[in-house]
Amino acid sequence: MSNLHKEDFQVHGLVRDVDLFRARLTEELTGTLNKVDLLRKGKEFEQFKLDTNADLAIYITHVPDLGEMVNLNLEVITLSNFIELARRNGCNRIIYIARLMDKPFIHTIRSVLDSCGIAYTIVLKNLAIGKGSVLDRYMRQVLNSKYLPYDSALAKLKFSPISALDLLRWIYNVDWNKNFINEVIEIGGPNTLTVQEMFRLYRKNLFPNSPVKSIKLPHSIMSIFYKKFYHINSEDLVEFKRLMKREYPIDNSHWKQIILFSFTPLDQVISGG
């Protein structure tokens, strides 16, 4: 909501709790917030109507893991209700954004979109990087410590992290009336690197004098070590591991020949420049 707004766009965001959403903001709000509960519906849902028809509707998955049946069922309900609101407001184009880890379960989401008869694109993205992201919080907390416990499997895992702002810029650059209709596409960032290389990149850009030293530990005691000695938010740790579990490099070959786009260098994303 802080970076979607542009002079030639009117952006409206749907949130269940406006006050809670505002309290968690780290940047200035530039769009219009609307209180709408996509799960329980209610008065705000029934009364929601824009002054003009919407050209594009963007739905970002908000459940922790589509691989869990309860979460998947909730997602189907909220997505179906979102589609209802989009159509009520004259919108016939939807972008559904999910994580790469959701790929094995995306067929259920695609069935919902196919059955509604609305043009859609499912975008599966690599792990987000930048201010406020799980990866950013994880790296900053670790680099503020004396030691970095790691296991080889995680350290060697390769992925292509993408800036959240780059993802939004990319969305603006696509002609959604012509491209990727009823398709599933994947998008990653400008570079492929390992988790260990990402750690070094963070250290170089943000903590060049950090005394942190790496310690190789068995995978079985990693979580205990992090929680006891590093006080890393347990939700952040669980989310980071869950996201990384199904990450892999994306070369963007599916859309490179169609869309001209330049990514922000990772050093710049990390330093906030």
PDB file of C-alpha atoms in Angstrom:
ATOM      1  CA  MET A   1       0.000   0.000   0.000  1.00  0.00           C
ATOM      2  CA  SER A   2       2.956   2.349   0.542  1.00  0.00           C
ATOM      3  CA  ASN A   3       4.409   1.818  -2.944  1.00  0.00           C
ATOM      4  CA  LEU A   4       1.509   0.770  -5.172  1.00  0.00           C
ATOM      5  CA  HIS A   5       0.091   4.256  -5.622  1.00  0.00           C
ATOM      6  CA  LYS A   6       1.010   6.312  -8.689  1.00  0.00           C
ATOM      7  CA  GLU A   7      -0.456   9.458 -10.208  1.00  0.00           C
ATOM      8  CA  ASP A   8      -2.145   7.495 -12.983  1.00  0.00           C
ATOM      9  CA  PHE A   9      -3.538   4.846 -10.603  1.00  0.00           C
ATOM     10  CA  GLN A  10      -6.080   4.929  -7.800  1.00  0.00           C
ATOM     11  CA  VAL A  11      -5.182   2.165  -5.350  1.00  0.00           C
ATOM     12  CA  HIS A  12      -7.576   0.660  -2.815  1.00  0.00           C
ATOM     13  CA  GLY A  13      -6.506  -1.908  -0.239  1.00  0.00           C
ATOM     14  CA  LEU A  14      -8.783  -4.312   1.609  1.00  0.00           C
ATOM     15  CA  VAL A  15      -7.897  -5.097   5.227  1.00  0.00           C
ATOM     16  CA  ARG A  16      -9.857  -6.719   8.036  1.00  0.00           C
ATOM     17  CA  ASP A  17      -8.450  -4.457  10.785  1.00  0.00           C
ATOM     18  CA  VAL A  18      -7.477  -0.968   9.594  1.00  0.00           C
ATOM     19  CA  ASP A  19      -6.007   0.159  12.925  1.00  0.00           C
ATOM     20  CA  LEU A  20      -3.820  -2.937  13.261  1.00  0.00           C
ATOM     21  CA  PHE A  21      -2.623  -2.566   9.675  1.00  0.00           C
ATOM     22  CA  ARG A  22      -1.678   1.081  10.231  1.00  0.00           C
ATOM     23  CA  ALA A  23       0.168   0.193  13.437  1.00  0.00           C
ATOM     24  CA  ARG A  24       2.402  -2.242  11.540  1.00  0.00           C
ATOM     25  CA  LEU A  25       3.274   0.157   8.724  1.00  0.00           C
ATOM     26  CA  THR A  26       6.923   1.097   8.353  1.00  0.00           C
ATOM     27  CA  GLU A  27       6.352   3.507   5.472  1.00  0.00           C
ATOM     28  CA  GLU A  28       3.856   6.224   4.609  1.00  0.00           C
ATOM     29  CA  LEU A  29       0.496   4.975   3.375  1.00  0.00           C
ATOM     30  CA  THR A  30      -0.241   6.236  -0.139  1.00  0.00           C
ATOM     31  CA  GLY A  31      -3.348   4.259  -1.118  1.00  0.00           C
ATOM     32  CA  THR A  32      -6.856   4.128   0.326  1.00  0.00           C
ATOM     33  CA  LEU A  33      -7.604   1.532   3.015  1.00  0.00           C
ATOM     34  CA  ASN A  34     -11.010  -0.114   3.133  1.00  0.00           C
ATOM     35  CA  LYS A  35     -12.198  -2.245   6.040  1.00  0.00           C
ATOM     36  CA  VAL A  36     -13.425  -5.494   4.491  1.00  0.00           C
ATOM     37  CA  ASP A  37     -13.423  -8.984   5.996  1.00  0.00           C
ATOM     38  CA  LEU A  38     -12.926 -11.444   3.132  1.00  0.00           C
ATOM     39  CA  LEU A  39     -13.503 -14.421   5.419  1.00  0.00           C
ATOM     40  CA  ARG A  40     -16.660 -13.567   7.349  1.00  0.00           C
ATOM     41  CA  LYS A  41     -17.985 -10.955   4.907  1.00  0.00           C
ATOM     42  CA  GLY A  42     -20.433  -8.757   6.841  1.00  0.00           C
ATOM     43  CA  LYS A  43     -21.772  -5.242   6.285  1.00  0.00           C
ATOM     44  CA  GLU A  44     -18.542  -3.702   4.957  1.00  0.00           C
ATOM     45  CA  PHE A  45     -18.183  -6.510   2.441  1.00  0.00           C
ATOM     46  CA  GLU A  46     -21.735  -6.160   1.167  1.00  0.00           C
ATOM     47  CA  GLN A  47     -21.455  -2.368   0.891  1.00  0.00           C
ATOM     48  CA  PHE A  48     -18.039  -2.182  -0.748  1.00  0.00           C
ATOM     49  CA  LYS A  49     -18.302  -0.356  -4.082  1.00  0.00           C
ATOM     50  CA  LEU A  50     -15.743   1.808  -5.847  1.00  0.00           C
ATOM     51  CA  ASP A  51     -16.696   5.045  -7.583  1.00  0.00           C
ATOM     52  CA  THR A  52     -15.268   3.750 -10.869  1.00  0.00           C
ATOM     53  CA  ASN A  53     -14.630   0.265 -12.223  1.00  0.00           C
ATOM     54  CA  ALA A  54     -11.377  -1.420 -11.211  1.00  0.00           C
ATOM     55  CA  ASP A  55      -8.934  -2.290 -13.997  1.00  0.00           C
ATOM     56  CA  LEU A  56      -6.818  -4.776 -12.055  1.00  0.00           C
ATOM     57  CA  ALA A  57      -7.251  -6.713  -8.815  1.00  0.00           C
ATOM     58  CA  ILE A  58      -4.190  -8.020  -6.962  1.00  0.00           C
ATOM     59  CA  TYR A  59      -4.561 -10.742  -4.345  1.00  0.00           C
ATOM     60  CA  ILE A  60      -1.538 -11.638  -2.186  1.00  0.00           C
ATOM     61  CA  THR A  61      -1.766 -14.912  -0.310  1.00  0.00           C
ATOM     62  CA  HIS A  62      -1.823 -14.307   3.430  1.00  0.00           C
ATOM     63  CA  VAL A  63      -1.968 -17.785   4.966  1.00  0.00           C
ATOM     64  CA  PRO A  64       1.314 -19.222   6.330  1.00  0.00           C
ATOM     65  CA  ASP A  65       1.354 -22.363   4.187  1.00  0.00           C
ATOM     66  CA  LEU A  66      -1.007 -23.566   1.434  1.00  0.00           C
ATOM     67  CA  GLY A  67       0.236 -27.090   2.152  1.00  0.00           C
ATOM     68  CA  GLU A  68      -1.882 -27.248   5.313  1.00  0.00           C
ATOM     69  CA  MET A  69      -5.498 -28.129   4.590  1.00  0.00           C
ATOM     70  CA  VAL A  70      -7.005 -25.612   7.022  1.00  0.00           C
ATOM     71  CA  ASN A  71      -4.970 -22.803   5.477  1.00  0.00           C
ATOM     72  CA  LEU A  72      -5.824 -23.901   1.947  1.00  0.00           C
ATOM     73  CA  ASN A  73      -9.549 -23.967   2.751  1.00  0.00           C
ATOM     74  CA  LEU A  74      -9.335 -20.476   4.238  1.00  0.00           C
ATOM     75  CA  GLU A  75      -7.493 -19.273   1.151  1.00  0.00           C
ATOM     76  CA  VAL A  76     -10.155 -20.678  -1.160  1.00  0.00           C
ATOM     77  CA  ILE A  77     -12.884 -18.885   0.811  1.00  0.00           C
ATOM     78  CA  THR A  78     -11.146 -15.502   0.945  1.00  0.00           C
ATOM     79  CA  LEU A  79     -10.032 -15.691  -2.693  1.00  0.00           C
ATOM     80  CA  SER A  80     -13.560 -16.576  -3.837  1.00  0.00           C
ATOM     81  CA  ASN A  81     -14.955 -13.627  -1.887  1.00  0.00           C
ATOM     82  CA  PHE A  82     -12.248 -11.358  -3.309  1.00  0.00           C
ATOM     83  CA  ILE A  83     -13.219 -12.420  -6.829  1.00  0.00           C
ATOM     84  CA  GLU A  84     -16.854 -11.613  -6.011  1.00  0.00           C
ATOM     85  CA  LEU A  85     -15.858  -8.082  -4.952  1.00  0.00           C
ATOM     86  CA  ALA A  86     -13.679  -7.631  -8.030  1.00  0.00           C
ATOM     87  CA  ARG A  87     -16.468  -8.585 -10.392  1.00  0.00           C
ATOM     88  CA  ARG A  88     -18.953  -6.397  -8.505  1.00  0.00           C
ATOM     89  CA  ASN A  89     -16.618  -3.489  -9.171  1.00  0.00           C
ATOM     90  CA  GLY A  90     -16.281  -4.172 -12.881  1.00  0.00           C
ATOM     91  CA  CYS A  91     -12.887  -5.884 -12.736  1.00  0.00           C
ATOM     92  CA  ASN A  92     -12.196  -8.814 -15.049  1.00  0.00           C
ATOM     93  CA  ARG A  93      -8.451  -9.227 -14.452  1.00  0.00           C
ATOM     94  CA  ILE A  94      -6.844 -10.715 -11.338  1.00  0.00           C
ATOM     95  CA  ILE A  95      -3.221 -11.214 -10.320  1.00  0.00           C
ATOM     96  CA  TYR A  96      -2.734 -13.848  -7.625  1.00  0.00           C
ATOM     97  CA  ILE A  97       0.671 -13.591  -5.918  1.00  0.00           C
ATOM     98  CA  ALA A  98       2.035 -16.511  -3.918  1.00  0.00           C
ATOM     99  CA  ARG A  99       5.396 -17.821  -2.751  1.00  0.00           C
ATOM    100  CA  LEU A 100       7.504 -20.384  -4.532  1.00  0.00           C
ATOM    101  CA  MET A 101       6.884 -22.728  -1.587  1.00  0.00           C
ATOM    102  CA  ASP A 102       3.181 -22.749  -2.546  1.00  0.00           C
ATOM    103  CA  LYS A 103       3.807 -24.234  -5.999  1.00  0.00           C
ATOM    104  CA  PRO A 104       2.904 -27.876  -5.154  1.00  0.00           C
ATOM    105  CA  PHE A 105      -0.561 -26.764  -4.008  1.00  0.00           C
ATOM    106  CA  ILE A 106      -1.351 -24.076  -6.551  1.00  0.00           C
ATOM    107  CA  HIS A 107      -3.572 -26.385  -8.622  1.00  0.00           C
ATOM    108  CA  THR A 108      -6.381 -25.839  -6.099  1.00  0.00           C
ATOM    109  CA  ILE A 109      -6.068 -22.070  -6.457  1.00  0.00           C
ATOM    110  CA  ARG A 110      -6.002 -22.403 -10.227  1.00  0.00           C
ATOM    111  CA  SER A 111      -9.219 -24.443 -10.119  1.00  0.00           C
ATOM    112  CA  VAL A 112     -10.945 -21.640  -8.205  1.00  0.00           C
ATOM    113  CA  LEU A 113      -9.767 -19.050 -10.733  1.00  0.00           C
ATOM    114  CA  ASP A 114     -10.685 -21.217 -13.720  1.00  0.00           C
ATOM    115  CA  SER A 115     -14.207 -21.802 -12.399  1.00  0.00           C
ATOM    116  CA  CYS A 116     -14.928 -18.096 -11.902  1.00  0.00           C
ATOM    117  CA  GLY A 117     -14.466 -17.257 -15.570  1.00  0.00           C
ATOM    118  CA  ILE A 118     -12.227 -14.257 -14.912  1.00  0.00           C
ATOM    119  CA  ALA A 119      -8.853 -13.698 -16.594  1.00  0.00           C
ATOM    120  CA  TYR A 120      -6.033 -14.366 -14.149  1.00  0.00           C
ATOM    121  CA  THR A 121      -2.285 -14.753 -13.728  1.00  0.00           C
ATOM    122  CA  ILE A 122      -0.676 -16.665 -10.873  1.00  0.00           C
ATOM    123  CA  VAL A 123       2.715 -15.212  -9.937  1.00  0.00           C
ATOM    124  CA  LEU A 124       5.040 -17.377  -7.842  1.00  0.00           C
ATOM    125  CA  LYS A 125       7.897 -15.356  -6.406  1.00  0.00           C
ATOM    126  CA  ASN A 126      11.238 -16.200  -4.849  1.00  0.00           C
ATOM    127  CA  LEU A 127      11.891 -15.148  -1.264  1.00  0.00           C
ATOM    128  CA  ALA A 128      11.430 -11.412  -0.687  1.00  0.00           C
ATOM    129  CA  ILE A 129      14.329  -9.238   0.389  1.00  0.00           C
ATOM    130  CA  GLY A 130      14.291  -5.697   1.722  1.00  0.00           C
ATOM    131  CA  LYS A 131      13.023  -3.680   4.644  1.00  0.00           C
ATOM    132  CA  GLY A 132      10.522  -5.574   6.789  1.00  0.00           C
ATOM    133  CA  SER A 133      10.985  -8.939   5.056  1.00  0.00           C
ATOM    134  CA  VAL A 134      11.502 -12.174   6.994  1.00  0.00           C
ATOM    135  CA  LEU A 135      14.932 -12.593   5.389  1.00  0.00           C
ATOM    136  CA  ASP A 136      15.959  -9.053   6.362  1.00  0.00           C
ATOM    137  CA  ARG A 137      14.873  -9.441   9.994  1.00  0.00           C
ATOM    138  CA  TYR A 138      16.612 -12.819  10.228  1.00  0.00           C
ATOM    139  CA  MET A 139      19.922 -11.554   8.820  1.00  0.00           C
ATOM    140  CA  ARG A 140      19.989  -8.432  10.978  1.00  0.00           C
ATOM    141  CA  GLN A 141      19.305 -10.368  14.177  1.00  0.00           C
ATOM    142  CA  VAL A 142      21.993 -12.945  13.441  1.00  0.00           C
ATOM    143  CA  LEU A 143      24.624 -10.365  12.490  1.00  0.00           C
ATOM    144  CA  ASN A 144      24.096  -8.528  15.769  1.00  0.00           C
ATOM    145  CA  SER A 145      25.315 -11.629  17.623  1.00  0.00           C
ATOM    146  CA  LYS A 146      28.765 -13.067  18.311  1.00  0.00           C
ATOM    147  CA  TYR A 147      28.213 -16.409  16.610  1.00  0.00           C
ATOM    148  CA  LEU A 148      26.267 -17.669  13.615  1.00  0.00           C
ATOM    149  CA  PRO A 149      25.102 -21.275  13.986  1.00  0.00           C
ATOM    150  CA  TYR A 150      24.366 -22.978  10.651  1.00  0.00           C
ATOM    151  CA  ASP A 151      23.974 -26.348   9.016  1.00  0.00           C
ATOM    152  CA  SER A 152      25.511 -27.128   5.632  1.00  0.00           C
ATOM    153  CA  ALA A 153      22.229 -27.960   3.886  1.00  0.00           C
ATOM    154  CA  LEU A 154      20.766 -24.525   4.597  1.00  0.00           C
ATOM    155  CA  ALA A 155      24.030 -22.648   3.976  1.00  0.00           C
ATOM    156  CA  LYS A 156      24.434 -24.165   0.486  1.00  0.00           C
ATOM    157  CA  LEU A 157      20.815 -23.718  -0.610  1.00  0.00           C
ATOM    158  CA  LYS A 158      20.554 -21.539  -3.737  1.00  0.00           C
ATOM    159  CA  PHE A 159      17.797 -19.025  -4.427  1.00  0.00           C
ATOM    160  CA  SER A 160      17.083 -15.752  -6.277  1.00  0.00           C
ATOM    161  CA  PRO A 161      15.726 -13.251  -3.723  1.00  0.00           C
ATOM    162  CA  ILE A 162      13.601 -10.425  -5.100  1.00  0.00           C
ATOM    163  CA  SER A 163      12.947  -6.965  -3.718  1.00  0.00           C
ATOM    164  CA  ALA A 164       9.289  -6.376  -2.881  1.00  0.00           C
ATOM    165  CA  LEU A 165       9.549  -2.983  -4.591  1.00  0.00           C
ATOM    166  CA  ASP A 166      10.946  -4.629  -7.726  1.00  0.00           C
ATOM    167  CA  LEU A 167       7.975  -6.983  -7.768  1.00  0.00           C
ATOM    168  CA  LEU A 168       5.601  -3.995  -7.658  1.00  0.00           C
ATOM    169  CA  ARG A 169       7.561  -2.193 -10.397  1.00  0.00           C
ATOM    170  CA  TRP A 170       7.422  -5.328 -12.491  1.00  0.00           C
ATOM    171  CA  ILE A 171       3.640  -5.511 -12.064  1.00  0.00           C
ATOM    172  CA  TYR A 172       3.378  -1.925 -13.327  1.00  0.00           C
ATOM    173  CA  ASN A 173       5.505  -2.780 -16.377  1.00  0.00           C
ATOM    174  CA  VAL A 174       3.299  -5.643 -17.574  1.00  0.00           C
ATOM    175  CA  ASP A 175       0.410  -5.068 -19.971  1.00  0.00           C
ATOM    176  CA  TRP A 176      -2.022  -7.370 -18.205  1.00  0.00           C
ATOM    177  CA  ASN A 177      -4.610  -7.055 -20.959  1.00  0.00           C
ATOM    178  CA  LYS A 178      -2.275  -8.827 -23.370  1.00  0.00           C
ATOM    179  CA  ASN A 179       0.208 -10.931 -21.395  1.00  0.00           C
ATOM    180  CA  PHE A 180       0.201 -14.074 -19.249  1.00  0.00           C
ATOM    181  CA  ILE A 181      -3.558 -14.594 -19.402  1.00  0.00           C
ATOM    182  CA  ASN A 182      -4.559 -17.678 -17.395  1.00  0.00           C
ATOM    183  CA  GLU A 183      -0.914 -18.619 -16.882  1.00  0.00           C
ATOM    184  CA  VAL A 184       1.331 -19.472 -13.941  1.00  0.00           C
ATOM    185  CA  ILE A 185       4.655 -17.632 -14.057  1.00  0.00           C
ATOM    186  CA  GLU A 186       7.649 -17.514 -11.740  1.00  0.00           C
ATOM    187  CA  ILE A 187       9.757 -14.493 -10.880  1.00  0.00           C
ATOM    188  CA  GLY A 188      13.029 -14.201  -9.016  1.00  0.00           C
ATOM    189  CA  GLY A 189      15.562 -11.473  -8.406  1.00  0.00           C
ATOM    190  CA  PRO A 190      18.654 -10.381 -10.366  1.00  0.00           C
ATOM    191  CA  ASN A 191      21.132 -12.840  -8.835  1.00  0.00           C
ATOM    192  CA  THR A 192      21.294 -16.457  -7.757  1.00  0.00           C
ATOM    193  CA  LEU A 193      23.251 -17.042  -4.560  1.00  0.00           C
ATOM    194  CA  THR A 194      23.454 -19.330  -1.560  1.00  0.00           C
ATOM    195  CA  VAL A 195      22.204 -18.487   1.917  1.00  0.00           C
ATOM    196  CA  GLN A 196      25.855 -18.284   2.990  1.00  0.00           C
ATOM    197  CA  GLU A 197      26.602 -15.784   0.207  1.00  0.00           C
ATOM    198  CA  MET A 198      23.557 -13.750   1.235  1.00  0.00           C
ATOM    199  CA  PHE A 199      24.867 -13.634   4.791  1.00  0.00           C
ATOM    200  CA  ARG A 200      28.203 -12.308   3.504  1.00  0.00           C
ATOM    201  CA  LEU A 201      26.421  -9.703   1.388  1.00  0.00           C
ATOM    202  CA  TYR A 202      24.478  -8.443   4.408  1.00  0.00           C
ATOM    203  CA  ARG A 203      27.632  -8.358   6.476  1.00  0.00           C
ATOM    204  CA  LYS A 204      29.537  -6.394   3.823  1.00  0.00           C
ATOM    205  CA  ASN A 205      26.791  -3.793   3.363  1.00  0.00           C
ATOM    206  CA  LEU A 206      25.413  -3.362   6.877  1.00  0.00           C
ATOM    207  CA  PHE A 207      27.826  -4.839   9.414  1.00  0.00           C
ATOM    208  CA  PRO A 208      31.372  -4.694   7.963  1.00  0.00           C
ATOM    209  CA  ASN A 209      32.876  -4.684  11.461  1.00  0.00           C
ATOM    210  CA  SER A 210      30.651  -7.388  12.879  1.00  0.00           C
ATOM    211  CA  PRO A 211      32.637  -9.884  14.985  1.00  0.00           C
ATOM    212  CA  VAL A 212      30.164 -12.687  14.285  1.00  0.00           C
ATOM    213  CA  LYS A 213      31.761 -16.090  13.657  1.00  0.00           C
ATOM    214  CA  SER A 214      30.193 -19.099  11.972  1.00  0.00           C
ATOM    215  CA  ILE A 215      29.638 -22.322  13.927  1.00  0.00           C
ATOM    216  CA  LYS A 216      28.576 -25.506  12.176  1.00  0.00           C
ATOM    217  CA  LEU A 217      25.898 -27.358  14.150  1.00  0.00           C
ATOM    218  CA  PRO A 218      23.793 -30.481  13.589  1.00  0.00           C
ATOM    219  CA  HIS A 219      20.435 -29.610  12.060  1.00  0.00           C
ATOM    220  CA  SER A 220      18.620 -31.243  14.993  1.00  0.00           C
ATOM    221  CA  ILE A 221      19.721 -28.615  17.529  1.00  0.00           C
ATOM    222  CA  MET A 222      19.640 -25.508  15.322  1.00  0.00           C
ATOM    223  CA  SER A 223      16.217 -24.280  16.458  1.00  0.00           C
ATOM    224  CA  ILE A 224      17.036 -24.771  20.150  1.00  0.00           C
ATOM    225  CA  PHE A 225      20.293 -22.865  19.763  1.00  0.00           C
ATOM    226  CA  TYR A 226      18.644 -19.939  17.976  1.00  0.00           C
ATOM    227  CA  LYS A 227      15.814 -19.566  20.475  1.00  0.00           C
ATOM    228  CA  LYS A 228      17.974 -19.912  23.603  1.00  0.00           C
ATOM    229  CA  PHE A 229      20.988 -17.792  22.696  1.00  0.00           C
ATOM    230  CA  TYR A 230      19.839 -15.441  19.952  1.00  0.00           C
ATOM    231  CA  HIS A 231      16.260 -14.670  20.980  1.00  0.00           C
ATOM    232  CA  ILE A 232      15.247 -14.659  17.348  1.00  0.00           C
ATOM    233  CA  ASN A 233      11.507 -14.342  17.051  1.00  0.00           C
ATOM    234  CA  SER A 234      10.245 -17.911  16.830  1.00  0.00           C
ATOM    235  CA  GLU A 235       7.722 -16.963  14.133  1.00  0.00           C
ATOM    236  CA  ASP A 236      10.494 -15.402  12.028  1.00  0.00           C
ATOM    237  CA  LEU A 237      12.667 -18.499  12.418  1.00  0.00           C
ATOM    238  CA  VAL A 238       9.852 -20.896  11.515  1.00  0.00           C
ATOM    239  CA  GLU A 239       8.780 -18.731   8.582  1.00  0.00           C
ATOM    240  CA  PHE A 240      12.355 -18.391   7.278  1.00  0.00           C
ATOM    241  CA  LYS A 241      12.944 -22.149   7.356  1.00  0.00           C
ATOM    242  CA  ARG A 242       9.552 -22.865   5.813  1.00  0.00           C
ATOM    243  CA  LEU A 243      10.174 -20.424   2.971  1.00  0.00           C
ATOM    244  CA  MET A 244      13.694 -21.681   2.307  1.00  0.00           C
ATOM    245  CA  LYS A 245      12.619 -25.318   2.269  1.00  0.00           C
ATOM    246  CA  ARG A 246      11.207 -25.086  -1.262  1.00  0.00           C
ATOM    247  CA  GLU A 247      13.315 -22.274  -2.715  1.00  0.00           C
ATOM    248  CA  TYR A 248      15.263 -22.724  -5.925  1.00  0.00           C
ATOM    249  CA  PRO A 249      16.824 -20.333  -8.474  1.00  0.00           C
ATOM    250  CA  ILE A 250      14.535 -18.731 -11.065  1.00  0.00           C
ATOM    251  CA  ASP A 251      16.073 -17.435 -14.302  1.00  0.00           C
ATOM    252  CA  ASN A 252      12.979 -15.427 -15.390  1.00  0.00           C
ATOM    253  CA  SER A 253      13.242 -16.895 -18.888  1.00  0.00           C
ATOM    254  CA  HIS A 254       9.451 -17.262 -19.130  1.00  0.00           C
ATOM    255  CA  TRP A 255       8.860 -13.520 -19.285  1.00  0.00           C
ATOM    256  CA  LYS A 256      12.249 -11.952 -20.162  1.00  0.00           C
ATOM    257  CA  GLN A 257      11.542 -11.897 -23.892  1.00  0.00           C
ATOM    258  CA  ILE A 258       8.224 -10.127 -23.338  1.00  0.00           C
ATOM    259  CA  ILE A 259       8.907  -7.618 -20.575  1.00  0.00           C
ATOM    260  CA  LEU A 260      11.856  -5.227 -20.447  1.00  0.00           C
ATOM    261  CA  PHE A 261      12.828  -4.851 -16.824  1.00  0.00           C
ATOM    262  CA  SER A 262      15.886  -3.942 -14.758  1.00  0.00           C
ATOM    263  CA  PHE A 263      16.206  -5.164 -11.177  1.00  0.00           C
ATOM    264  CA  THR A 264      17.604  -3.141  -8.304  1.00  0.00           C
ATOM    265  CA  PRO A 265      21.085  -4.461  -7.357  1.00  0.00           C
ATOM    266  CA  LEU A 266      20.975  -6.538  -4.173  1.00  0.00           C
ATOM    267  CA  ASP A 267      23.584  -4.357  -2.465  1.00  0.00           C
ATOM    268  CA  GLN A 268      21.287  -1.386  -2.943  1.00  0.00           C
ATOM    269  CA  VAL A 269      18.230  -3.277  -1.700  1.00  0.00           C
ATOM    270  CA  ILE A 270      20.047  -4.416   1.453  1.00  0.00           C
ATOM    271  CA  SER A 271      21.459  -0.974   2.249  1.00  0.00           C
ATOM    272  CA  GLY A 272      18.089   0.647   1.596  1.00  0.00           C
ATOM    273  CA  GLY A 273      19.419   2.940  -1.090  1.00  0.00           C
TER     274      GLY A 273
END
